[in-house]
Coordinates of C-alpha atoms in Angstrom, one line a residue:
X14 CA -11.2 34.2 -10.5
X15 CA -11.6 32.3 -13.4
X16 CA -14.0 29.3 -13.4
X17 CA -13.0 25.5 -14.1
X18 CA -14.3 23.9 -17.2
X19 CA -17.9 22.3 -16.3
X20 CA -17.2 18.9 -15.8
X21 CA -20.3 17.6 -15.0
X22 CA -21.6 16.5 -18.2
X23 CA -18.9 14.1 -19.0
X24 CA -16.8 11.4 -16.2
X25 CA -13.9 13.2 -14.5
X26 CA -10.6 12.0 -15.4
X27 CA -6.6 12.7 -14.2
X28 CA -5.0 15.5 -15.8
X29 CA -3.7 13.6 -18.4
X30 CA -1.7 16.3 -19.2
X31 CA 0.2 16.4 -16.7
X32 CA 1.2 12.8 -16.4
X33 CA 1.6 12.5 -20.2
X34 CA 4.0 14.9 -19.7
X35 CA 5.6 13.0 -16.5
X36 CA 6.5 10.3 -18.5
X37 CA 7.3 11.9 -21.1
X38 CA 9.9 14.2 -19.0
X39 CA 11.6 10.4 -17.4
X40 CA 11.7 9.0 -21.2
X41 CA 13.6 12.1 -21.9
X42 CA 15.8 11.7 -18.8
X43 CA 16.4 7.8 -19.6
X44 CA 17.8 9.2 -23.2
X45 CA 20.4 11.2 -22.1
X46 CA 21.2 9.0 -19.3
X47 CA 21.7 6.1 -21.5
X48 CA 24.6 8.2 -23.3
X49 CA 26.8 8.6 -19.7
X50 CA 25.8 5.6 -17.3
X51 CA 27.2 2.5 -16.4
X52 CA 26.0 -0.7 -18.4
X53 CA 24.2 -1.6 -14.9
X54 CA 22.2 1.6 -14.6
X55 CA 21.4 1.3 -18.7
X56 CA 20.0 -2.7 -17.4
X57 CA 17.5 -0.9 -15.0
X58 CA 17.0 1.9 -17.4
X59 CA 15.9 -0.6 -20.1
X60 CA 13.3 -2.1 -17.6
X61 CA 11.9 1.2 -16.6
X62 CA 11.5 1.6 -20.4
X63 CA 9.4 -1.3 -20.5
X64 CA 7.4 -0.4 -17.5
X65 CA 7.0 3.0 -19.1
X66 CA 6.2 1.3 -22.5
X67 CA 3.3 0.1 -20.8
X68 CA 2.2 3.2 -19.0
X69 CA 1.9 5.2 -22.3
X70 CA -0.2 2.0 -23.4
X71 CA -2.4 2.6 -21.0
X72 CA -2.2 6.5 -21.2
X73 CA -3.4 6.1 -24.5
X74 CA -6.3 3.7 -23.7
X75 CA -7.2 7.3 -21.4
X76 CA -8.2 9.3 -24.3
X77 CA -10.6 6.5 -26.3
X78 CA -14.2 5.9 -24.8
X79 CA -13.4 2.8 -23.3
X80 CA -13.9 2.0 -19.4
X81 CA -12.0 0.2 -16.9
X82 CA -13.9 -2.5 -15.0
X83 CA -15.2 -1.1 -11.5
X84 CA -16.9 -2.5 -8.6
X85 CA -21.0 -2.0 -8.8
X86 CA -21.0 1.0 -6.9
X87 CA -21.4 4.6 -8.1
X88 CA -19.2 6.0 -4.7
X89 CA -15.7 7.4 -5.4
X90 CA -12.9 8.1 -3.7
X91 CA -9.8 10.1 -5.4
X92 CA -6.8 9.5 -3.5
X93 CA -4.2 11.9 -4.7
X94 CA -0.3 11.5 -2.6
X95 CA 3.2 11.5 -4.0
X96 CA 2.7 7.7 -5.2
X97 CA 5.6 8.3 -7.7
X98 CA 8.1 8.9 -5.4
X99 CA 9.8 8.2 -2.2
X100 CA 9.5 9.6 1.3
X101 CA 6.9 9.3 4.2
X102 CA 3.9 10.2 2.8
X103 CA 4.7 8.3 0.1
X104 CA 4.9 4.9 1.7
X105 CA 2.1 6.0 3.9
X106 CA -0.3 6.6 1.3
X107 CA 1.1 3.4 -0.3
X108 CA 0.1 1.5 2.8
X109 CA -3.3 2.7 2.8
X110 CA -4.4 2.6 -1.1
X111 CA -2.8 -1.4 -0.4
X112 CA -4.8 -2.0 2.5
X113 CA -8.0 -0.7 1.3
X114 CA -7.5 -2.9 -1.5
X115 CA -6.9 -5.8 0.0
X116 CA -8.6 -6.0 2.8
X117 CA -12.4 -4.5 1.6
X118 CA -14.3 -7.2 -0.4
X119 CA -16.6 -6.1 -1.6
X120 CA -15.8 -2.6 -1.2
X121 CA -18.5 0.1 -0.7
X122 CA -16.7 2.4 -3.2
X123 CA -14.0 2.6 -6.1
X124 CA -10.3 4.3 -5.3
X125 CA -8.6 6.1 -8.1
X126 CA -5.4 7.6 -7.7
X127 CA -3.1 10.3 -9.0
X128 CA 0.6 11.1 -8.2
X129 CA 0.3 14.7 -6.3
X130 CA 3.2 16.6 -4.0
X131 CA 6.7 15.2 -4.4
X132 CA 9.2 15.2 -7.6
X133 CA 8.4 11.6 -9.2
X134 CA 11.2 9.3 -9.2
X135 CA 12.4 6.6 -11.6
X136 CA 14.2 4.5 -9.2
X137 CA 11.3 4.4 -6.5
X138 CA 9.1 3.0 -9.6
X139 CA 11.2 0.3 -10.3
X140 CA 11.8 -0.8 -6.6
X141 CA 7.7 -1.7 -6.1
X142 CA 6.6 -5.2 -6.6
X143 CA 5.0 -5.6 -9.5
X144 CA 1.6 -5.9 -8.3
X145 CA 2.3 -2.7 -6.6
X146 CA 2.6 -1.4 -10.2
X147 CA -0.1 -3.2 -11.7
X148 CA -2.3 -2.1 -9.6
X149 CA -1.4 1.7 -9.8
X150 CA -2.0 1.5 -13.3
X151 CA -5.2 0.2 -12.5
X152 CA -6.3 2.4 -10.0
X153 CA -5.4 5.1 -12.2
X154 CA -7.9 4.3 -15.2
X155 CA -10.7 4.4 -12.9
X156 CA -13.2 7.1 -13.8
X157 CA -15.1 9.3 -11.5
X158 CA -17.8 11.8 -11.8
X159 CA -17.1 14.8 -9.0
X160 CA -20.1 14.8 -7.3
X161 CA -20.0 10.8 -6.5
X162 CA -16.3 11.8 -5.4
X163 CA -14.5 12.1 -2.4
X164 CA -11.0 13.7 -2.4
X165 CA -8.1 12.9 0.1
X166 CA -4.9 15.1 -0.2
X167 CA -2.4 13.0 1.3
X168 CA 0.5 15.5 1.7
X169 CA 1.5 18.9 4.0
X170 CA -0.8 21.6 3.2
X171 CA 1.6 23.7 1.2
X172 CA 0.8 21.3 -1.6
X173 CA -2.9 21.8 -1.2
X174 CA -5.0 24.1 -3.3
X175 CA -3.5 26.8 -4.7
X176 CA -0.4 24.8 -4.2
X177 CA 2.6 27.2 -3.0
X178 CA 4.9 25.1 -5.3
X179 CA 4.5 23.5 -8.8
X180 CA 2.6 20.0 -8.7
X181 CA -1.1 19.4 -9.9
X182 CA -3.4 21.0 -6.6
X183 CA -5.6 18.8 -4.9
X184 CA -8.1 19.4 -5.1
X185 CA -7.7 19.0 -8.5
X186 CA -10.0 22.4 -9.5
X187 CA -10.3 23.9 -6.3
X188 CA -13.1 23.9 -3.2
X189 CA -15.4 25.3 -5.8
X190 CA -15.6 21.6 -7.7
X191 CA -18.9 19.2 -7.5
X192 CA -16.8 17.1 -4.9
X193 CA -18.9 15.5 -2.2
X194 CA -16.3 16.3 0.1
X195 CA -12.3 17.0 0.7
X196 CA -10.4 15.1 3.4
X197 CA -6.3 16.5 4.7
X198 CA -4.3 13.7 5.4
X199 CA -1.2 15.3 7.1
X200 CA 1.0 15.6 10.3
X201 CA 3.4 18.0 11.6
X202 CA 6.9 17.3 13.0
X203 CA 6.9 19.8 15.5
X204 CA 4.8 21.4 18.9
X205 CA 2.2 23.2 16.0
X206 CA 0.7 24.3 12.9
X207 CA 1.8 27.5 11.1
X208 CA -1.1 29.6 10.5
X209 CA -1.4 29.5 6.9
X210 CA -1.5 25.5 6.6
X211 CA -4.2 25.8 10.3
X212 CA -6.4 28.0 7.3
X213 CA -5.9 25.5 5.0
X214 CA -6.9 22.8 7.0
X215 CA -10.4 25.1 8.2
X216 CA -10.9 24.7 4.3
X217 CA -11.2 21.1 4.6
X218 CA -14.3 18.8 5.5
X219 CA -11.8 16.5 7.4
X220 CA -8.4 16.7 8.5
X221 CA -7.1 12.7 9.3
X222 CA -3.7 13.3 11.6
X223 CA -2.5 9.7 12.7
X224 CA -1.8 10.1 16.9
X225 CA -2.9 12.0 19.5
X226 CA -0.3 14.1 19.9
X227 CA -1.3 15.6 16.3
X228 CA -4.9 16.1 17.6
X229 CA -3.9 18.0 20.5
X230 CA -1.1 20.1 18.1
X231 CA -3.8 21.0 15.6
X232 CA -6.8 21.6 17.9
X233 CA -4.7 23.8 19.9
X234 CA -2.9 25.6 16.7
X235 CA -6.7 26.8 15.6
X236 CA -7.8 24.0 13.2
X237 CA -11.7 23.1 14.3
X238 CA -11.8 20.1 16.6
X239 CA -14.9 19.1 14.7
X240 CA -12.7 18.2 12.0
X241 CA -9.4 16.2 13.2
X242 CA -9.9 13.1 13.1
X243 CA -7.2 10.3 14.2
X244 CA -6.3 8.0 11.4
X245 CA -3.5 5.7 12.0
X246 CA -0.8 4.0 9.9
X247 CA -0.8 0.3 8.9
X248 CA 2.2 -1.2 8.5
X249 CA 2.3 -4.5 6.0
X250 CA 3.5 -6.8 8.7
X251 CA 3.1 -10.1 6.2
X252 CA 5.9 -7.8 4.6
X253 CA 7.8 -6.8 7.5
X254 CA 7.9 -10.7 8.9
X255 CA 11.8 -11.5 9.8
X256 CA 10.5 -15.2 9.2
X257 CA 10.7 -14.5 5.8
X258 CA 13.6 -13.1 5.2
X259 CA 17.8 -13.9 4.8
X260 CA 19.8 -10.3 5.6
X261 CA 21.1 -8.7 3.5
X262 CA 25.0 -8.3 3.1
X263 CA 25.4 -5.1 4.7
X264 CA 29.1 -4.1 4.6
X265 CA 28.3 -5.2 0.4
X266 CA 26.2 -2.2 0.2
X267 CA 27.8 0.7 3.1
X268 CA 30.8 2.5 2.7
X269 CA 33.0 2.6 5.6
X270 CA 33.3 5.9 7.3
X271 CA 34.9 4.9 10.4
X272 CA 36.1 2.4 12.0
X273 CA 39.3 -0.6 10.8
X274 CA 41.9 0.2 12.9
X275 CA 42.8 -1.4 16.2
X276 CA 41.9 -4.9 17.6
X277 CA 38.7 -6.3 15.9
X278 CA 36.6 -9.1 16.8
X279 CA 35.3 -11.6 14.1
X280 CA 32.9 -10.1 12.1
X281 CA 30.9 -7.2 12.4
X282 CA 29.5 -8.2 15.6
X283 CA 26.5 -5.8 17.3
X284 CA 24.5 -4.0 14.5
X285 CA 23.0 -1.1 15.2
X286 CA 20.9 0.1 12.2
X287 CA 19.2 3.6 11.4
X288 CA 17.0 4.9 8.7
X289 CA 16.5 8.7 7.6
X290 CA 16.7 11.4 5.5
X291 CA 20.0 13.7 6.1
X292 CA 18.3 16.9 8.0
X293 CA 18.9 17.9 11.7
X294 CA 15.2 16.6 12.8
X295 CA 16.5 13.0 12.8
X296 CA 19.0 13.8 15.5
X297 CA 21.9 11.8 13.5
X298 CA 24.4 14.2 15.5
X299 CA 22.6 12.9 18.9
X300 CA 23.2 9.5 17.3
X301 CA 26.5 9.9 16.7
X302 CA 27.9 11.5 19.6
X303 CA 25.9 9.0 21.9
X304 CA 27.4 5.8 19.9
X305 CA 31.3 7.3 20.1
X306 CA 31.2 8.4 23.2
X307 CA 29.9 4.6 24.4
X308 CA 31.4 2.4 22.1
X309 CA 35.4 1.8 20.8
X310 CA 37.1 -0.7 18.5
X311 CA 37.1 -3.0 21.0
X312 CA 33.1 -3.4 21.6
X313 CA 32.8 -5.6 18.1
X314 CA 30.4 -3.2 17.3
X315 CA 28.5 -1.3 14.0
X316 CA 26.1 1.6 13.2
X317 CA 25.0 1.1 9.7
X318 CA 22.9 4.3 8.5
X319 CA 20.9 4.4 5.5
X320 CA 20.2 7.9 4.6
X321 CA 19.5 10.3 1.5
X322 CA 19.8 13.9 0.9
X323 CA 17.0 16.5 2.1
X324 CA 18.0 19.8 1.1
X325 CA 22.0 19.0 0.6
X326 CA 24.7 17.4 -0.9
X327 CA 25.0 13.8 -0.4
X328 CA 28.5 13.9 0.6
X329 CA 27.6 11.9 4.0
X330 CA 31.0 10.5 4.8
X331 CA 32.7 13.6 4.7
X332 CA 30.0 15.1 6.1
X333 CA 30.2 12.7 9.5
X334 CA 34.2 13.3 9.1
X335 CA 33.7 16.7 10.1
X336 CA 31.6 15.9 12.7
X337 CA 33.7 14.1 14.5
X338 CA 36.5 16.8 14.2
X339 CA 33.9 19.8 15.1
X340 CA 33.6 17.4 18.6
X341 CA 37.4 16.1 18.8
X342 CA 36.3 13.0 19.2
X343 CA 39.7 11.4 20.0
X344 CA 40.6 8.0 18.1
X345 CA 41.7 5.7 21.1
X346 CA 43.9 3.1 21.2
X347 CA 41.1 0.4 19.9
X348 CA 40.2 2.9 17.3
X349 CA 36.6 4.0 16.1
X350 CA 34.0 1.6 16.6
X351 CA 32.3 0.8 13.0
X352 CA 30.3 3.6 11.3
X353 CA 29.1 2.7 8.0
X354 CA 26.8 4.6 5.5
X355 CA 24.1 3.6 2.7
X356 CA 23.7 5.9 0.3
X357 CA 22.3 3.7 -2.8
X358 CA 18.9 3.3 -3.0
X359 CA 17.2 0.1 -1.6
X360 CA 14.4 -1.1 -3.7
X361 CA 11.1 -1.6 -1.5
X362 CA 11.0 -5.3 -1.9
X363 CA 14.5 -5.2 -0.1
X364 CA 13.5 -3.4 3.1
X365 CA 12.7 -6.5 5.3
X366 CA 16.1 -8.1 4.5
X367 CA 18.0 -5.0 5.4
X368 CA 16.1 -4.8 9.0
X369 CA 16.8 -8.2 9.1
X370 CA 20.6 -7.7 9.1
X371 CA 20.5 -5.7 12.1
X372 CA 20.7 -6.4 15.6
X373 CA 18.5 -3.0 17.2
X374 CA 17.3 -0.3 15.2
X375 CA 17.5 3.3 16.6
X376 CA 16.7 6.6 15.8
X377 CA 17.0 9.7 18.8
X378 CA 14.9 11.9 16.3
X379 CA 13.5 15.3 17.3
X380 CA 9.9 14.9 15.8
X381 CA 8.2 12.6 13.3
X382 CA 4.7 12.8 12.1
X383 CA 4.7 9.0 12.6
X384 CA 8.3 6.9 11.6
X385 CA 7.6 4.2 9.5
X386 CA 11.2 3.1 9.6
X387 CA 10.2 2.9 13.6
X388 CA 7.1 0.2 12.9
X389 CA 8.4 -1.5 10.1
X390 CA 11.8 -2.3 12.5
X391 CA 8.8 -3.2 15.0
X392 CA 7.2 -4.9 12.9
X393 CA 10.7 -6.9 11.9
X394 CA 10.8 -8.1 15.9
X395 CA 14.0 -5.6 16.0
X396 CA 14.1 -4.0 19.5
X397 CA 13.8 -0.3 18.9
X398 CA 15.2 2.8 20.9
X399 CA 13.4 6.1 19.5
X400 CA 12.3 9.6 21.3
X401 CA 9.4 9.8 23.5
X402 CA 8.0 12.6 21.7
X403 CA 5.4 13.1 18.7
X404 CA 4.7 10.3 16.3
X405 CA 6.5 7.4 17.8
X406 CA 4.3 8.4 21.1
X407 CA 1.1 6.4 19.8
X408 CA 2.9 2.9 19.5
X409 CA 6.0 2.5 21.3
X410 CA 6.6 1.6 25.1
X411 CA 8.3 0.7 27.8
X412 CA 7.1 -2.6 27.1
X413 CA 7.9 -2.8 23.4
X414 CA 11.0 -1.2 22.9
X415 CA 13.4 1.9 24.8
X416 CA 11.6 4.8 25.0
X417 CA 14.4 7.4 24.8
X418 CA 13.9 10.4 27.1
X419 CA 13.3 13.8 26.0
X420 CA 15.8 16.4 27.9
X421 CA 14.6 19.7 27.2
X422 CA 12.7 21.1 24.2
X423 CA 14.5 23.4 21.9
X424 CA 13.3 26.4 19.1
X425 CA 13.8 25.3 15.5
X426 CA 15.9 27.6 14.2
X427 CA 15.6 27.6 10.6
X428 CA 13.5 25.8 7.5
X429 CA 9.5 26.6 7.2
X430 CA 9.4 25.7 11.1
X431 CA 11.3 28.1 12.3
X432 CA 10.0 29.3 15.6
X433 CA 8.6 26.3 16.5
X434 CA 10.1 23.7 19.6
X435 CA 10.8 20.5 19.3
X436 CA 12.5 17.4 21.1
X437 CA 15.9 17.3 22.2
X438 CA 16.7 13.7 23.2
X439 CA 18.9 12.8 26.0
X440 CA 22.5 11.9 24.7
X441 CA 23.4 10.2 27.9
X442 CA 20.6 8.1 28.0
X443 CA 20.8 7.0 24.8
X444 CA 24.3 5.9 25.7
X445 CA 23.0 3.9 28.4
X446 CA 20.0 2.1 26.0
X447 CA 22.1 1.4 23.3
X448 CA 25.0 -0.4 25.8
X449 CA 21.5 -2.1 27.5
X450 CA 20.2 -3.5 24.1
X451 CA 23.5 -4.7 23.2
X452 CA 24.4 -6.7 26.6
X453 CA 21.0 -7.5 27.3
X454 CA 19.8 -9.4 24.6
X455 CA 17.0 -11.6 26.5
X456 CA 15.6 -8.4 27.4
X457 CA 15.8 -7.2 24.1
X458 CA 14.3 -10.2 22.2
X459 CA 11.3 -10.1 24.4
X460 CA 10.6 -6.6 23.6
X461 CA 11.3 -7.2 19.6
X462 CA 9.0 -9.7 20.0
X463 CA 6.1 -7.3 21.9
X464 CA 6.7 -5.0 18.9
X465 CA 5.8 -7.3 16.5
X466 CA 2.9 -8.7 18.5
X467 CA 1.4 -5.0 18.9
X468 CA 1.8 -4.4 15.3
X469 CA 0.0 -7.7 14.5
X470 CA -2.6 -6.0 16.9
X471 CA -3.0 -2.6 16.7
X472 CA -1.6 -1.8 13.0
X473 CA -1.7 -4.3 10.8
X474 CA -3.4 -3.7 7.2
X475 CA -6.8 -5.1 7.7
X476 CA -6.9 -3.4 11.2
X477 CA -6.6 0.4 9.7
X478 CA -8.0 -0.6 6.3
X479 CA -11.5 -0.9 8.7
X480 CA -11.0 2.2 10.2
X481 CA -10.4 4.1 7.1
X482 CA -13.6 2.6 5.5
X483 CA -16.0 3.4 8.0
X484 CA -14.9 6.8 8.2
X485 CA -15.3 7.5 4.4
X486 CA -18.5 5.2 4.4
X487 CA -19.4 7.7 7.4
X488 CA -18.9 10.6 5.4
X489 CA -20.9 9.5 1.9
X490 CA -23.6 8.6 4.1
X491 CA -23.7 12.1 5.6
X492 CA -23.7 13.7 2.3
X493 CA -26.7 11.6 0.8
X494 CA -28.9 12.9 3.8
X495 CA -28.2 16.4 3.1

């Protein structure tokens, strides 16, 4: 095998290469968008022009002997997660690099950060605050030597070194590097760990899984016990505060699947709201059968669902059309209650105000590493209904929301899982939470409000940030004595 350059004469630095040729690649995109898109999409073109402008600025800036202004401390930590782009490990590596920052002063040690994992994506860029985007960039001129570094590779193991797809490996040369030490951040969806990403995670000197339930999946899947640690996720709750907010319209933004015919009440009425990406692991089927076999035209009510594509088409309406025909779900005399779909993307800064136009948020999933759409709705003081399996395990109650009962577990039949169980949620009872949370609201309210107290509590940036700290700060220290 062939060795890395020797990089230990000289500061470490990003692949510039690679991210040069990033931007370069979404320049080149923006050109021959600009000759087919609407005069809206050319306005946000133009300002991710200017926000690019200013990222080959500073890309420049990386190749002259100047140095960005760091904290007096020589300790590193390289951060690498899909920054550029959207998803869960995206927004959870978000929340951490944003906690970190905020929350550590002084700080025992410098973050720098590179984009590593998922496709990069123009319109995710343009939905961060600007701070967000400022501080990227800033984060991103930090210089590190290796052996004052610590690497985390925030992303599933298939993206770890040698990555079994194309994005830069992390870490960035390999186990063989002058690193002081390499740290997984991951989760798993399902009841284990495939054997190949178990070896990969042996190969590292920590493996940070956020709940319990992921301790007890790894440890018993083969990955050393002396290594899983339990991280878990903040959520920004001075973001996610409903007092904050005005909703947002949300029949201006869905598309109307089903639903209009038959006697209406004023309004929209009820809104029911869930968030996920298009695959069978977010039970939207469970969903959907559950909410048209308890609700009709005549319950004043809506299920607003804002989802992308994973793996498909994004042809969601038809897509639930079919659906219902597959079940012969009969159109009664009231009609369809209202089912509504999101498709467009909804810009980060946005978030908040679209929980804040719902009522409940609910999501019958079959496994989540964690659910962020879960704790920011929490967070939000939306009651929540979600399975009582996997991620969602670690933070939500009987007190704090509906814990949705698991019926039976069930193999994964296809996809890199395949093999594997995971949770089948209880139509029927879902039936019978979402009718509770919609003619109970007392009951409801109190629980939305628990949520948002236990995030405060348990969750909230400076909370985690701590955690996080000590256990790097834990890990430097154990390196010096050696």
């Amino acid at each position: 095998m062939d060795q890395p350059p020797d990089r230990r004469k000289r500061p470490w630095r990003f692949s510039t290469f690679v991210y040069t040729s990033s931007i370069l690649f979404l320049l080149l995109s923006i050109l021959i968008l600009s000759f087919t898109t609407t005069d809206l999409y050319k306005s946000q073109t133009l300002r991710f022009i200017f926000t690019t402008n200013r990222i080959y600025t500073y890309l420049q800036s990386l190749f002259s002997n100047s140095k960005s202004e760091t904290p007096n401390t020589s300790h590193c930590v390289l951060w690498m997660a899909p920054f550029l782009s959207s998803g869960g490990y995206s927004s959870e590596a978000w929340s951490y690099i944003l906690s970190l920052h905020h929350n550590l002063k002084p700080s025992k040690f410098r973050i720098t950060i590179e984009h590593h994992g998922d496709l990069q994506s123009i319109e995710f860029w343009n939905g961060l605050a600007t701070e967000t985007k400022e501080l990227a960039i800033e984060m991103h001129r930090t210089e590190c030597r290796p052996n004052e570094t610590i690497v985390v590779c925030h992303s599933e193991p298939g993206a770890w070194y040698p990555p079994l797809f194309e994005t830069l490996p992390c870490p960035p040369y390999g186990y063989y590097g002058d690193f002081m030490a390499v740290i997984g951040r991951t989760m798993f969806e399902t009841d284990r760990v495939n054997h190949e990403h178990v070896e990969r995670c042996n190969k590292m000197d920590r493996v940070w899984v956020p709940t319990e339930f992921h301790v007890a999946s790894f440890v018993k899947s083969g990955v050393d016990s002396s290594k899983v640690v339990k991280i878990v996720q903040p959520v920004d709750v001075e973001v996610f505060d409903p007092l904050k907010y005005e909703p947002l319209d949300l029949v201006e933004i869905g598309d109307l699947v089903l639903g209009g015919s038959g006697v209406r009440g004023l309004g929209l009425g009820f809104v029911f709201l869930s968030v996920f990406k298009w695959e069978k692991r977010k039970g939207w089927d469970v969903l959907l059968k559950a909410y048209l076999r308890e609700f009709s035209g005549e319950d004043n009510v809506a299920l607003f669902l804002l989802t992308n594509a994973y793996h498909s088409d994004g042809n969601f309406g038809n897509k639930i059309v079919d659906f219902v025909k597959e079940m012969n779900f009969k159109e009664g005399a009231d009609g369809y209650p209202f089912v509504y779909v999101i498709d467009k993307h909804i810009a980060q800064v946005d978030l908040p105000r679209l929980y804040k136009a719902a009522d409940a948020f609910v999501l019958p999933t079959r496994g989540e590493g964690w659910g962020r759409p879960i704790v920011e709705a929490m967070a939000m003081s939306l009651p929540v209904i979600a399975t009582n399996w996997s991620g969602p395990t670690e933070y939500l109650t009987e007190e704090n929301g509906y814990p949705l009962v698991v019926e039976e577990m069930s193999e994964v039949k296809e996809g890199p899982f395949e093999g594997h169980q995971w949770a089948e949620p209880s139509v029927d009872k879902l039936r019978v939470l979402m009718r509770r949370v919609m003619s109970e609201p007392d009951e409801a309210k109190v629980k939305g409000k628990r949520g948002r107290e236990d995030m405060v509590k348990q969750f909230a940036p400076e909370v985690v940030a701590k955690v996080v700290a000590d256990q790097i700060e834990r890990i430097f220290e154990e390196k010096i004595r050696r």
